[in-house]
XYZ file of C-alpha atoms in Angstrom:
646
model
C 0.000 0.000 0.000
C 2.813 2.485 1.143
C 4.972 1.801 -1.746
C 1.908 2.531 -4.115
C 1.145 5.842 -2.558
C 4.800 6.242 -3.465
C 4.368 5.386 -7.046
C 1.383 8.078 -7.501
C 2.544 11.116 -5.534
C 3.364 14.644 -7.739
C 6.348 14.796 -5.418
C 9.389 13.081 -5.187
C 9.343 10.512 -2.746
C 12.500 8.201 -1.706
C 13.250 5.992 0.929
C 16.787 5.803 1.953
C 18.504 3.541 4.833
C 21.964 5.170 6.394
C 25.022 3.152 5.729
C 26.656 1.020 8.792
C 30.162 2.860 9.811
C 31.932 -0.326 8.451
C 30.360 0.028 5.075
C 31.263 3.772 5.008
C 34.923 2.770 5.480
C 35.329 6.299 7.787
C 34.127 8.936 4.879
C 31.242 11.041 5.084
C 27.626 9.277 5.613
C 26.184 8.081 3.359
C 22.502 6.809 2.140
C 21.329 3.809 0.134
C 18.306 4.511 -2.008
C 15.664 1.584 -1.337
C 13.068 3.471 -3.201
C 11.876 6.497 -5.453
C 8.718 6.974 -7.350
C 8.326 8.085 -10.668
C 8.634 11.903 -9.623
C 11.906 11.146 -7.704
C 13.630 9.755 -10.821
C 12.109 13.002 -13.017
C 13.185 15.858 -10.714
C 16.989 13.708 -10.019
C 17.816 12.386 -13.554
C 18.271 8.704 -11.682
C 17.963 6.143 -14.209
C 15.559 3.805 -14.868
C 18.010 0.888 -14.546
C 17.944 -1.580 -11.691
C 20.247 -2.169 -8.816
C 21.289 -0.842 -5.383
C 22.512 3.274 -5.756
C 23.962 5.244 -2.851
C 22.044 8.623 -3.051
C 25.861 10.536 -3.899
C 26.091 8.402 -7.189
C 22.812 10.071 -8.188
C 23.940 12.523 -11.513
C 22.260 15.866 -10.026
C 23.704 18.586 -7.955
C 20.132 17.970 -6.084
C 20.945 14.890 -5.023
C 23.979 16.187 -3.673
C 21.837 19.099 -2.147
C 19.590 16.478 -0.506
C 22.401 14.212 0.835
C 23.806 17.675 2.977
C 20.255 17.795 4.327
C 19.868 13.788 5.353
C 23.627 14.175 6.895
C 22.353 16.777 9.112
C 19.762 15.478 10.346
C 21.184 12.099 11.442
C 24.605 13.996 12.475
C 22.039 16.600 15.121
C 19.571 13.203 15.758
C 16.508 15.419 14.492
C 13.050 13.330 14.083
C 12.388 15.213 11.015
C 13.710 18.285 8.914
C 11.843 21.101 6.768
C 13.865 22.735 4.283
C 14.052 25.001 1.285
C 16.839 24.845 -0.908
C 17.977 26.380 -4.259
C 20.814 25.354 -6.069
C 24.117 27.234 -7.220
C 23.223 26.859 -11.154
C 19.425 27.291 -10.670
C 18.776 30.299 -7.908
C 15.123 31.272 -9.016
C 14.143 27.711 -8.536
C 13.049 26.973 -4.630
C 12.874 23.086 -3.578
C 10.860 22.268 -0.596
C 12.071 19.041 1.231
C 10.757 17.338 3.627
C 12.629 14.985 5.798
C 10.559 12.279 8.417
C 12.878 9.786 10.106
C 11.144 6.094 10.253
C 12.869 3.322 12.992
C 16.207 2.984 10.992
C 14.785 4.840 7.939
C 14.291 8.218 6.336
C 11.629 9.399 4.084
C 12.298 12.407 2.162
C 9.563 14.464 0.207
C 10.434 17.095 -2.587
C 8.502 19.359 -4.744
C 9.633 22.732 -6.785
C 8.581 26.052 -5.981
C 9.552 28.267 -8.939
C 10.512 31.573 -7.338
C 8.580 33.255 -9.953
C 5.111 32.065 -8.938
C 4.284 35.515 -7.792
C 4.791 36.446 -11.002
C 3.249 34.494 -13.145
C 3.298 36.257 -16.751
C 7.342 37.031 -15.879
C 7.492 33.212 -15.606
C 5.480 32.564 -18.569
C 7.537 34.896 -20.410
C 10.683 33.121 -19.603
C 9.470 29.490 -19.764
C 12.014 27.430 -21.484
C 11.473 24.282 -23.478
C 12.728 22.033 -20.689
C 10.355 23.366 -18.281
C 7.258 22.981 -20.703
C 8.584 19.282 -20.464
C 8.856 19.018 -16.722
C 5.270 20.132 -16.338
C 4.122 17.855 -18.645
C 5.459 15.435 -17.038
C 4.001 16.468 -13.895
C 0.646 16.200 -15.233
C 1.362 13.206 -16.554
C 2.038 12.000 -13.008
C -0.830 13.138 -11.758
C -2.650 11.468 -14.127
C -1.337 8.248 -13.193
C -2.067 9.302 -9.804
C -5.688 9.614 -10.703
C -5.979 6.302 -12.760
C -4.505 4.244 -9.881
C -6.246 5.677 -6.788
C -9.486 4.857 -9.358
C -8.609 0.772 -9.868
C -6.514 0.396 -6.428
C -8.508 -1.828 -4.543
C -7.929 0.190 -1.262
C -9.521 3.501 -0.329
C -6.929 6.317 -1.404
C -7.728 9.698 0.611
C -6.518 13.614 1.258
C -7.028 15.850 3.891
C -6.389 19.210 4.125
C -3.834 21.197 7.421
C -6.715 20.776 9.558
C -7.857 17.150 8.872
C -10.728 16.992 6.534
C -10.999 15.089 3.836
C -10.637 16.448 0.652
C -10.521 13.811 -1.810
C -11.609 9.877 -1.608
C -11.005 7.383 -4.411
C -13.957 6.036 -6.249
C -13.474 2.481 -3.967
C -14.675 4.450 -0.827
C -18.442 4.003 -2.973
C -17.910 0.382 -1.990
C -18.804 1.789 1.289
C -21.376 4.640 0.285
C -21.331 7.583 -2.118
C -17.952 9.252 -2.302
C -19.827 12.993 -1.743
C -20.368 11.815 2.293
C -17.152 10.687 3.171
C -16.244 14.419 2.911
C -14.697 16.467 5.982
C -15.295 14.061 8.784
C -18.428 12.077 7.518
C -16.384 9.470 6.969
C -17.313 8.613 10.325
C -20.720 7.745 9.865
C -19.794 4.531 8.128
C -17.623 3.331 10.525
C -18.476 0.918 13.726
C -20.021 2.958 16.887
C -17.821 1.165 19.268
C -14.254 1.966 16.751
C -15.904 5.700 16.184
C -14.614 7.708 19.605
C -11.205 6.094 19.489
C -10.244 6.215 15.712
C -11.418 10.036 15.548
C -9.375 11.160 19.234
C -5.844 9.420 17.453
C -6.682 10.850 14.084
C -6.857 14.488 15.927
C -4.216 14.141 17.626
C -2.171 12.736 14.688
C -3.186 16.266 12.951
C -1.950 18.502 15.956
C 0.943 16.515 16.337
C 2.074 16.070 12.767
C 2.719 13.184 13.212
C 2.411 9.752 11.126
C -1.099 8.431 11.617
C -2.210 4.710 11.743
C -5.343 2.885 13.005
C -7.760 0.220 12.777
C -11.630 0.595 12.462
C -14.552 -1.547 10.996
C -15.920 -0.063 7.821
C -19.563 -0.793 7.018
C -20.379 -2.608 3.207
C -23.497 -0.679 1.696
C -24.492 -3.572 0.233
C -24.666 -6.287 2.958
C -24.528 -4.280 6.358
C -21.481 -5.804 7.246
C -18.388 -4.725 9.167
C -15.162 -5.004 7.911
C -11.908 -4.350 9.338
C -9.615 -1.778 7.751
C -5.918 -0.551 8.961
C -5.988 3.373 8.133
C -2.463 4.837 7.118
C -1.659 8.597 6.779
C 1.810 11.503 6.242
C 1.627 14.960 6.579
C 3.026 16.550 3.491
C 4.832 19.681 4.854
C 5.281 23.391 3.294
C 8.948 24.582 2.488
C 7.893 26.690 6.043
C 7.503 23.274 7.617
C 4.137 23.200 7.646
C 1.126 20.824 7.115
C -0.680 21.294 3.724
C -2.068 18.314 3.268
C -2.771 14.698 4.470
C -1.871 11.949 1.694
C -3.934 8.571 3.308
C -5.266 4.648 2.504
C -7.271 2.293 3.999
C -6.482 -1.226 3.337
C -8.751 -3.929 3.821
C -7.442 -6.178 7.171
C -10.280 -8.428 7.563
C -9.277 -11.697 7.039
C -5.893 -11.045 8.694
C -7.969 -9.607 11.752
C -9.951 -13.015 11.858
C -6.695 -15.089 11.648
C -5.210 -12.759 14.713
C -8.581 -13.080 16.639
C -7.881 -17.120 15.926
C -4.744 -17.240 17.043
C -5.312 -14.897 20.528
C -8.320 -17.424 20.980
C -6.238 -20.594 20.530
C -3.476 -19.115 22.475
C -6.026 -18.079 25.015
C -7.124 -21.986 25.036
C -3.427 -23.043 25.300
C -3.691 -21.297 28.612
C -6.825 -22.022 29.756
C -5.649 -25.625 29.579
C -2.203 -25.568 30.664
C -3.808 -23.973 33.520
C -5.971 -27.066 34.245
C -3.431 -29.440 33.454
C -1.798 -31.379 36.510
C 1.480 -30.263 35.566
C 3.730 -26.999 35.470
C 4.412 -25.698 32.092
C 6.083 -23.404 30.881
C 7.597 -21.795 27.180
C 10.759 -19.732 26.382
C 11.693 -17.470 23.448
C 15.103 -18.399 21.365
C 17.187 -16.101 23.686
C 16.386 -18.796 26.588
C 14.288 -16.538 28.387
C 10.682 -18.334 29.962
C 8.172 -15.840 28.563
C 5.405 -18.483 30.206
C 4.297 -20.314 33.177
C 0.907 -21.865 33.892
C -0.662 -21.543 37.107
C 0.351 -24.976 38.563
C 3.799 -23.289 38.527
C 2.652 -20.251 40.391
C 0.540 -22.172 42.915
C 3.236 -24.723 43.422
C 6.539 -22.470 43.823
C 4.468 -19.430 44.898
C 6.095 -17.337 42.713
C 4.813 -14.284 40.482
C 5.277 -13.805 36.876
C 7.464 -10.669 37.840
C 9.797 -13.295 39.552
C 9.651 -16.230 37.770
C 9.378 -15.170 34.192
C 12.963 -15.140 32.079
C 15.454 -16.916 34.529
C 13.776 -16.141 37.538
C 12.766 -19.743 37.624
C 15.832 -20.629 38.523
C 15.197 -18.886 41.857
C 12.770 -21.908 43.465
C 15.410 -24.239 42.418
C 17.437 -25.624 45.164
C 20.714 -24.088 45.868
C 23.101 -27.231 45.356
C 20.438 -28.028 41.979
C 20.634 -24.253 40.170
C 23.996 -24.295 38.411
C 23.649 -27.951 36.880
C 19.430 -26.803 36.022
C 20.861 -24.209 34.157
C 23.579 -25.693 32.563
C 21.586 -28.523 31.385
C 19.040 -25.706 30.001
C 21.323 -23.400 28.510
C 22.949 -26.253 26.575
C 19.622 -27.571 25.036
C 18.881 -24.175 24.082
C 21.984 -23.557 22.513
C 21.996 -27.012 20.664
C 17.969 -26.805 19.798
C 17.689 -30.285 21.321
C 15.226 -31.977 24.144
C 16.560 -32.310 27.478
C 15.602 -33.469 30.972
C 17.015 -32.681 34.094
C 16.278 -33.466 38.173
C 16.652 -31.089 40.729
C 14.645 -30.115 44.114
C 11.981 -27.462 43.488
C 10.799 -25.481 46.524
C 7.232 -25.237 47.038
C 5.481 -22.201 48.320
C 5.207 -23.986 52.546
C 9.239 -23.507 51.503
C 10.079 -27.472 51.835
C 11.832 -29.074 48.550
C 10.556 -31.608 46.694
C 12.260 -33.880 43.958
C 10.868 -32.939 40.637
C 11.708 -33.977 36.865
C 12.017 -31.071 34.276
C 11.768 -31.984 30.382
C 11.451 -30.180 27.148
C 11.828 -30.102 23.569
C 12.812 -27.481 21.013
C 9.714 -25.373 18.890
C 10.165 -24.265 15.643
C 7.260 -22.643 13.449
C 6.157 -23.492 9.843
C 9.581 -21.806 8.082
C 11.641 -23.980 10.356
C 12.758 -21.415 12.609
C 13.365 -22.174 15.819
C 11.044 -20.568 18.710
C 12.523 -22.003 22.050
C 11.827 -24.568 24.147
C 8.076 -25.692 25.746
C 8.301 -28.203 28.503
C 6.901 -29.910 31.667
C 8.054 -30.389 35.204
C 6.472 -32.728 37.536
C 6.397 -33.210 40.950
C 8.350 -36.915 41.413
C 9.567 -36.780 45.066
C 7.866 -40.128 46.467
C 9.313 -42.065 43.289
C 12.707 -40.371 43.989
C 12.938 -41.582 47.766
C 12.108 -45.194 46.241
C 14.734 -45.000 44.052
C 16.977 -43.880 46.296
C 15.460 -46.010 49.145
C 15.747 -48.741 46.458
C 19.613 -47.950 45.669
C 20.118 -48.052 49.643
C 18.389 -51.414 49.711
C 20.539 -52.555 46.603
C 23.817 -51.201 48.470
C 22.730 -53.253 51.032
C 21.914 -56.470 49.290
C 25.416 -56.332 48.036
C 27.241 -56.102 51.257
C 24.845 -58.712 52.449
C 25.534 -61.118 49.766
C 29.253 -60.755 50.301
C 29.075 -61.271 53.767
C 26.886 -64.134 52.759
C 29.358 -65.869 50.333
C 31.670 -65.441 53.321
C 29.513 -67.127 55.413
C 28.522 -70.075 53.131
C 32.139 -70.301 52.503
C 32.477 -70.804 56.525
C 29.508 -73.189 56.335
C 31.218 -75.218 53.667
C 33.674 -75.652 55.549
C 32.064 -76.120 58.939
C 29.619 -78.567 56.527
C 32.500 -80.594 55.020
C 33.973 -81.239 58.789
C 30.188 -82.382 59.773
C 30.362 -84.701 57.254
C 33.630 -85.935 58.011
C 32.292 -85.882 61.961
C 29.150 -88.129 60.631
C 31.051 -90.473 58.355
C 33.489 -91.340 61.300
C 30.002 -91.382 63.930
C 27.897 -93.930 61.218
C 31.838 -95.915 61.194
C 32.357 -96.016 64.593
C 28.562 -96.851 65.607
C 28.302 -99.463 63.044
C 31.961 -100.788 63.944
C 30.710 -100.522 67.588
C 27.527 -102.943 66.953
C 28.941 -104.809 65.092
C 32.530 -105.664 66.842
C 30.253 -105.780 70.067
C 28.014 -108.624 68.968
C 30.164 -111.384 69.225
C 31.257 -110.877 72.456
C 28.003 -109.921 73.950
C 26.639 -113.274 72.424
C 29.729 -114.917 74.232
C 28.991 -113.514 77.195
C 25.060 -114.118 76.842
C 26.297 -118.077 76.329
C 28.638 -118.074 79.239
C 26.271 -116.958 81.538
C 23.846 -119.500 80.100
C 26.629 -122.406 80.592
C 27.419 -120.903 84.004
C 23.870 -121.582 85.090
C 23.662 -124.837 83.964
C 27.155 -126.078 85.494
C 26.740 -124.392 89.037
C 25.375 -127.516 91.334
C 21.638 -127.050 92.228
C 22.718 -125.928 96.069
C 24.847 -123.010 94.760
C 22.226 -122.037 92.090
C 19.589 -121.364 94.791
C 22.167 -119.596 97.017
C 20.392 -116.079 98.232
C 23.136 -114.192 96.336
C 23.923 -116.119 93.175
C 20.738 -115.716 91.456
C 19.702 -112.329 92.018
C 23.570 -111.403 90.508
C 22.929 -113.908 87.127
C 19.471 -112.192 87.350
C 21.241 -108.572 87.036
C 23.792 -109.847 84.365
C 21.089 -111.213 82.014
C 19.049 -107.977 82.330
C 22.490 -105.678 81.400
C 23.371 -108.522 78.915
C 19.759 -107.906 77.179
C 20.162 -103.920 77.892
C 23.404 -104.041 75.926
C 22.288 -106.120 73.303
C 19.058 -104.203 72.505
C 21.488 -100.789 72.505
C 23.547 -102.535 69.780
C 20.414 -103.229 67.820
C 19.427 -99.363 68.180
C 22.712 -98.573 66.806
C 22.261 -100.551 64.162
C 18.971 -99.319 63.099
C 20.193 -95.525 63.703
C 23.029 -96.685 61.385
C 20.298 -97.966 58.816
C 18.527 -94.432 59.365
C 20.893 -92.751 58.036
C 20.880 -94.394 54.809
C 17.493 -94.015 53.812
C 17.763 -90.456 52.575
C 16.603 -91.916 49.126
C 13.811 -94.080 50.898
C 10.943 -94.163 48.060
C 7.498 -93.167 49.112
C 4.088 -94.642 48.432
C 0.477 -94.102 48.886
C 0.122 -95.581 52.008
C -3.226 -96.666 53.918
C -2.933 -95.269 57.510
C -5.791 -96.855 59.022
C -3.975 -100.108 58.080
C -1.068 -99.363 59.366
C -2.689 -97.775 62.872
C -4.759 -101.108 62.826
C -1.584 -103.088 63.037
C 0.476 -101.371 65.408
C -3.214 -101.347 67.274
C -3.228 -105.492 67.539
C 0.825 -104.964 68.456
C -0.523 -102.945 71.720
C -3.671 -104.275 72.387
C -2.282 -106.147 75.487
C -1.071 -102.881 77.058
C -4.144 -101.624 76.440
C -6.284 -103.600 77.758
C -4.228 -103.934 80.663
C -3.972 -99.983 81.143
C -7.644 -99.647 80.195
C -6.367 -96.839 77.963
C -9.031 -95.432 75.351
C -7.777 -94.861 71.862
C -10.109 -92.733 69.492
C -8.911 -92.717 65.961
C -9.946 -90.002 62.991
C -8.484 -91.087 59.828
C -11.368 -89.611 57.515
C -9.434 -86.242 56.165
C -6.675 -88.328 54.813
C -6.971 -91.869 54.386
C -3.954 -92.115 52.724
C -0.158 -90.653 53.096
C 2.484 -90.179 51.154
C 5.695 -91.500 52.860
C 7.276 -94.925 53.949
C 5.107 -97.757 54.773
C 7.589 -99.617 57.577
C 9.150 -95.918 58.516
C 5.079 -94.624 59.041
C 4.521 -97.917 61.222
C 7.966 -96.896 62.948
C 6.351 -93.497 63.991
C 3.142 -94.414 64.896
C 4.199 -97.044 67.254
C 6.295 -95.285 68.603
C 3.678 -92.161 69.235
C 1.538 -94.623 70.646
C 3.537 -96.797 72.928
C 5.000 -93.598 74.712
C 1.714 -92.708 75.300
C 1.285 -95.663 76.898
C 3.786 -95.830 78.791
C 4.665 -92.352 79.987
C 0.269 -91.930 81.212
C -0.689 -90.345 84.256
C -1.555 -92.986 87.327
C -4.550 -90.951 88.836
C -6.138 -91.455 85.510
C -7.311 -94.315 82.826
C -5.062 -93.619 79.720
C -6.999 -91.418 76.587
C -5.022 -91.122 73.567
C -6.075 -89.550 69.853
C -4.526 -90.471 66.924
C -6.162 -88.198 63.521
C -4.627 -86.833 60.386
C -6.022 -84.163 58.467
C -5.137 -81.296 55.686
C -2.789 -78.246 56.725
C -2.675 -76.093 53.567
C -1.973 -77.181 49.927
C 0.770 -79.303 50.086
C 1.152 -80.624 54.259
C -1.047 -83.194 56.035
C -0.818 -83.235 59.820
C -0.913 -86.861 61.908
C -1.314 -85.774 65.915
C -1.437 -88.116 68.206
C -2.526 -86.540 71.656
C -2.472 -87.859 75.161
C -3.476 -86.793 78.826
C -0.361 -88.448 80.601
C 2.273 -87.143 82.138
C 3.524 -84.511 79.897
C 6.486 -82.349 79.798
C 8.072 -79.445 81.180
C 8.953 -76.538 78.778
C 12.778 -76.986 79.399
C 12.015 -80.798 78.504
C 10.367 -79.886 75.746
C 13.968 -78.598 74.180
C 15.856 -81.375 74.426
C 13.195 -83.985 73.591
C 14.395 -85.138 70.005
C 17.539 -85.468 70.944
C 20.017 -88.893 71.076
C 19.501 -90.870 74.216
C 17.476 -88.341 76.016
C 14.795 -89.741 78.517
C 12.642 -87.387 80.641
C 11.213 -89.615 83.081
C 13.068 -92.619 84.395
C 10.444 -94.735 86.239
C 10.429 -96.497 83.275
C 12.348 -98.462 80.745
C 13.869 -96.538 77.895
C 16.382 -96.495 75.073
C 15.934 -92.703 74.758
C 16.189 -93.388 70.601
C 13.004 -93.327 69.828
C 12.006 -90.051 69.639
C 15.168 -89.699 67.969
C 14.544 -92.090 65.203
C 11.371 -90.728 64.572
C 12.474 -86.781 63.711
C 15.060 -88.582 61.354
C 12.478 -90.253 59.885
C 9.905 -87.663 59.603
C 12.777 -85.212 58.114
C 14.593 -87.329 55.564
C 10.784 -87.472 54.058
C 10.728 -83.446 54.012
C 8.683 -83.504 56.785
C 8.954 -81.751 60.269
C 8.122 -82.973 64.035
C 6.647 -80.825 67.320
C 5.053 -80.968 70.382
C 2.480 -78.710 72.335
C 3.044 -80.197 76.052
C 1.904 -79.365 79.468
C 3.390 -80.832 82.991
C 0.740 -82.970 84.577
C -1.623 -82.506 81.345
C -0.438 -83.869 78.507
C 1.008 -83.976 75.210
C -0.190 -83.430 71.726
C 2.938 -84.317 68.852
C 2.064 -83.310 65.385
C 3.940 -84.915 62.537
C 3.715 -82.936 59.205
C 4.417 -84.873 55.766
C 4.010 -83.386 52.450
C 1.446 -84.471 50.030
C-alpha cells in the first residue's frame, strides 16, 4: 500500500537507509536509495536501470543538495527536517524538502517552488522548453495518480492542514457515495464502538504532525457488514515546515484480523488448559528466556510472573540443583535439542521436593526455531524409592558378600560335619557290630554258668539275684547294639521311596501290636483317619512313627487317671497333612520340651527306655521333608504333630 502511494505522488518521494560505519569505510555518511517513485527519478535524472545506488552516485547537484540535508539530520539526531533549498546553477528555482525519520529509515519528500510564482506572466515569459517538459510530465504524473487511486482496490484519501478530507477514491463508494465521506463524515460509516477512538488518534495525529495509523470496521453498503480496515496517513509539509495536506489509505485487514482473533483465541485456550493441566508448564523465546508459566507453577513455587518469568525460575530451584538446572538448560537451548534434568523445586510452605524437568525445542512453519516448551512434575515419592531402592541394593550387596563369606564358613564347617558323621555312622556301626560277638559270648557263658553251678549253689540267696542282674544288662546291651544298628540304617534311607500308604492299616496293626497294654492300662484310643486316608511316605518308617507315638503314650500316662489317647490326620494347607497323636499323661516341662528329640534323652526314668526313639522318629519324619513338634503341658499332657508333604 505504502509503496503505491509512493508510485502516484506529484512529489518526489525516496526511501533511503543510512550506511553502517563499516560500510562507510570512515568517509562522510552516506545513504542507500531503497526506493523512489516516478517523480523522484524526473526531478533527479536517476535512471531507470535496476540495482542498489547510494544517493551521492545520483547525476544531479540535487541529489547532492539532498544528501547535505539527510547528513544533518542524522549527524544533530533530528526526528524530522523542513527545508528550502535552491541550487548554485538554478537560484530562481526553490525546492521544498521534507525529511521524516522512520525506525532505521528516512523518508524524504520534494517538490519545486519556482521563485517566480508571484509572477506568473514574468514566468510565462521566460518558460524554457525544458520546463514545458517538466510540467508535462508532472501532469502526466498526476494522471497516473488519478488512474490508480481509481482501480486500487484500497480507499486512497486527502485531507487538508486541519484534517478533513478532501478527496476519496472512487473504492470508498464500496462503502457509500464518495460525496459523504467528505470532511469528517467518513465517520458515519464506521463501527459505533471503533468511532470515539479512531477520531481522538486521528486528531491528535493532525496537531501533532505526526504519522497516523489505526484500525476501524468499515460498514459494506451492500450487505450491512463490518469489515476491518488498517488506516495509514503523512503529513506533506510546506517549504515553512508546515502541514498542507494529508496523503492517506485504507487497506482492507479483515481476514488477517480473523486469523489474529484465531490465534489470541487458541493461544487463550493453550492457557486455559495448561492452567488445568496437573502439571507446570512453561515456554521460552530463542534467547532462553521463559516468557510463560501456567498456574500450577505459580501455585506450586508461589512465585509471580514478575519473579519467575525469564530466569527467575531458577530462583525456586534448590541451591546445590541451580547451576547444573541451568547448565543442562542453557545447553539444550543452545543445541535446539530436548533435554531433561532433576533437581529439588521449593514449594510455596518452603520445603523441597524432587521434581523432573523436560522439554523439547519449537520451531514454526519456516523452520525457525522458537525455544523450548516443557513440563516439570512433581516426582519426590518415586525419587525416595529410588533412592530407598539404591540403599536397599547397596545393602543387598554387602549382604551377599558377607553371605558368600559365610557359606564359605559353612562349607567348611559342613564338610567337617560330614567328616564328623562319616566317622560317627563308622564307629557306631563298627561298635555294633565288633560288640556282637562278644556280647553273644557272654550271653552263652552266663547260660553255661547256670547250667554247670550244682543245684545248692544255684539257689544260694546271692547267686541268682547277681545272674538275674547280668542277664538284664546282657539284654540292655544287646538291645542298645540293635538301636545302633537301626540308627546306622537311618541314616541311609535319605533316598527311601514313598508310596500311597493306607494309615488306618497301618494304625490297625500297630493297634493289635498294643492291644495287650491296652487292655491292661484300660487306655481309650479314638482314631480319625477320615481327612486323609492315605499318606504319602514310607510304609515300615510310618509304622515306625506311629508305634512309637503310641507306645510312649502308653507308657509315659498319668496314674490318677485311665489312659486317653487320639490319633487323627487331616489337611494343613496345599501341600502338608498333619498326623497328631494326643495324650493326657504325664507330659512335659517346657525346658524338657527342648531337648526332647535329641540322642539318648529320657525325661522320666520310672520307666524303661532307650531314649532313641524319639530320635529315630524326627530322622524319619525329616529325611521325608517332613517336620516334628510338640504342644506339652506338665501334669496334662502332650499333643505331637507330625507334618508330611502331600
Amino acid at each position: 500500500m505504502a509503496q503505491a502511494l509512493l508510485e502516484v505522488s506529484p512529489s518526489g518521494l525516496l526511501i533511503l537507509r543510512p550506511l553502517t560505519e563499516e560500510a562507510n569505510k570512515g568517509e562522510k555518511l552516506d545513504f542507500v536509495v531503497l526506493h523512489g517513485n516516478a517523480a523522484a527519478h524526473r526531478l533527479l535524472h536517476w535512471p531507470d536501470a535496476t540495482g542498489t545506488i547510494l544517493l551521492s552516485e545520483l547525476p544531479s547537484a540535487l541529489a547532492l543538495a539532498i544528501l547535505s540535508s539527510c547528513q544533518q539530520l542524522c549527524e544533530a539526531g533530528l526526528p524530522f527536517l523542513n527545508d528550502t533549498i535552491s541550487l548554485p546553477d538554478d537560484s530562481r528555482t526553490l525546492w521544498q524538502l521534507a525529511i521524516q525519520r522512520s525506525e532505521e529509515m528516512l523518508v524524504v519528500s520534494l517538490a519545486s517552488a519556482p521563485t517566480l510564482e508571484s509572477q506568473p506572466e514574468a514566468a510565462a515569459a521566460s518558460t524554457t522548453p525544458a520546463q514545458v517538459r517538466d510540467l508535462q510530465r508532472a501532469e502526466q504524473s498526476e494522471a497516473r495518480f488519478q488512474r490508480l487511486a481509481e482501480t486500487t482496490p484500497m480507499v486512497v484519501w486527502e485531507a487538508n492542514a486541519e484534517g478533513h478530507t478532501t478527496y476519496l477514491s472512487p473504492h470508498w463508494e464500496r462503502f457509500t457515495s464518495a460525496d459523504n465521506g467528505q470532511g469528517l463524515g467518513w465517520k458515519e460509516y464506521m463501527h459505533p464502538d471503533d468511532q470515539a477512538a479512531f477520531l481522538e488518534a486521528w486528531l491528535t495525529a493532525v496537531r501533532s504532525a505526526q504519522p497516523f495509523q489505526a484500525e476501524m470496521r468499515l460498514r459494506i453498503a451492500a450487505t450491512g457488514e463490518y469489515r476491518w480496515h488498517l488506516d495509514r496517513a503523512v503529513p506533506v509539509f510546506d517549504a515553512a515546515g508546515h502541514v498542507t495536506q494529508w496523503v492517506g489509505a485504507a487497506i482492507d485487514i479483515h481476514e488477517l484480523k480473523h486469523l489474529q482473533q484465531t490465534l489470541l483465541e487458541s493461544e487463550q485456550y493453550f492457557r486455559a488448559m495448561a492452567d488445568h493441566v496437573p502439571a507446570m508448564i512453561w515456554v521460552t523465546n530463542p534467547q532462553g528466556h521463559c516468557t510463560y508459566l501456567n498456574q500450577q507453577w505459580y501455585a506450586y513455587t508461589g512465585q509471580t510472573e514478575a519473579q519467575a518469568l525469564g530466569i527467575g525460575w531458577l530462583e525456586a530451584v534448590h541451591p546445590d540443583d541451580a547451576p547444573a538446572a541451568r547448565a543442562a538448560f542453557s545447553e539444550a537451548n543452545t543445541q535446539r535439542i530436548s533435554f531433561r534434568v532433576l533437581y529439588r523445586l521449593r514449594r510455596s510452605n518452603g520445603r523441597y521436593r524432587w521434581a523432573l524437568d523436560a522439554g523439547m525445542p519449537r520451531f514454526n512453519a519456516a523452520g525457525e526455531y522458537e525455544g523450548i516448551v516443557g513440563t516439570v512434575l512433581d516426582i519426590h515419592e518415586r525419587q525416595l524409592a529410588e533412592q530407598g531402592l539404591q540403599r536397599l541394593a547397596r545393602q543387598l550387596r554387602q549382604s551377599r558378600d558377607e553371605a558368600q563369606t559365610l557359606n564359605a564358613e559353612l562349607r567348611t564347617i559342613n564338610a567337617q560335619l560330614m567328616r564328623t558323621n562319616a566317622d560317627l555312622d563308622n564307629f557306631i556301626y563298627t561298635a555294633s557290630h565288633d560288640l556282637k560277638a562278644p556280647i553273644t559270648n557272654i550271653d552263652g557263658l552266663l547260660d553255661a554258668l547256670q547250667h554247670q553251678l550244682p543245684p545248692a549253689a544255684r539257689e544260694a540267696d546271692l547267686v541268682l539275684p547277681i545272674i538275674g542282674m547280668m542277664q538284664e544288662a546282657v539284654e540292655r546291651f544287646k538291645k542298645t547294639i540293635d538301636h545302633l544298628t537301626d540308627i546306622t540304617k537311618l541314616q541311609q534311607e535319605h533316598a527311601l521311596q514313598s508310596e500311597p500308604v493306607d494309615v488306618a492299616a497301618v494304625v490297625e496293626d500297630v493297634r493289635q501290636d498294643l492291644l495287650p497294654i491296652l487292655r491292661e492300662t484300660g487306655a481309650q484310643l479314638e482314631i480319625d483317619l477320615s481327612a486323609c486316608p492315605t499318606l504319602l511316605f514310607s510304609v515300615k518308617n510310618l509304622r515306625s512313627i506311629v508305634y512309637n507315638l503310641l507306645s510312649n503314650a502308653l507308657k509315659y500316662r498319668h496314674p490318677d487317671r485311665l489312659p486317653y489317647i487320639r490319633l487323627a490326620c487331616s489337611p494343613a494347607g496345599d501341600n502338608w497333612q498333619v498326623l497328631t497323636v494326643q495324650d493326657n499323661g504325664l507330659g512335659l516341662a517346657l525346658a524338657q520340651q527342648a531337648h526332647l528329640f535329641r540322642m539318648f534323652q529320657r525325661m522320666h526314668d520310672h520307666v524303661d527306655g532307650s531314649g532313641i526313639g524319639l530320635y529315630m522318629v524326627k530322622k524319619m519324619v525329616e529325611n521325608a521333608g517332613g517336620t516334628i513338634g510338640v504342644e506339652s503341658e506338665e501334669g496334662v499332657g502332650s499333643i505331637f504333630s507330625v507334618y508330611l508333604p502331600c
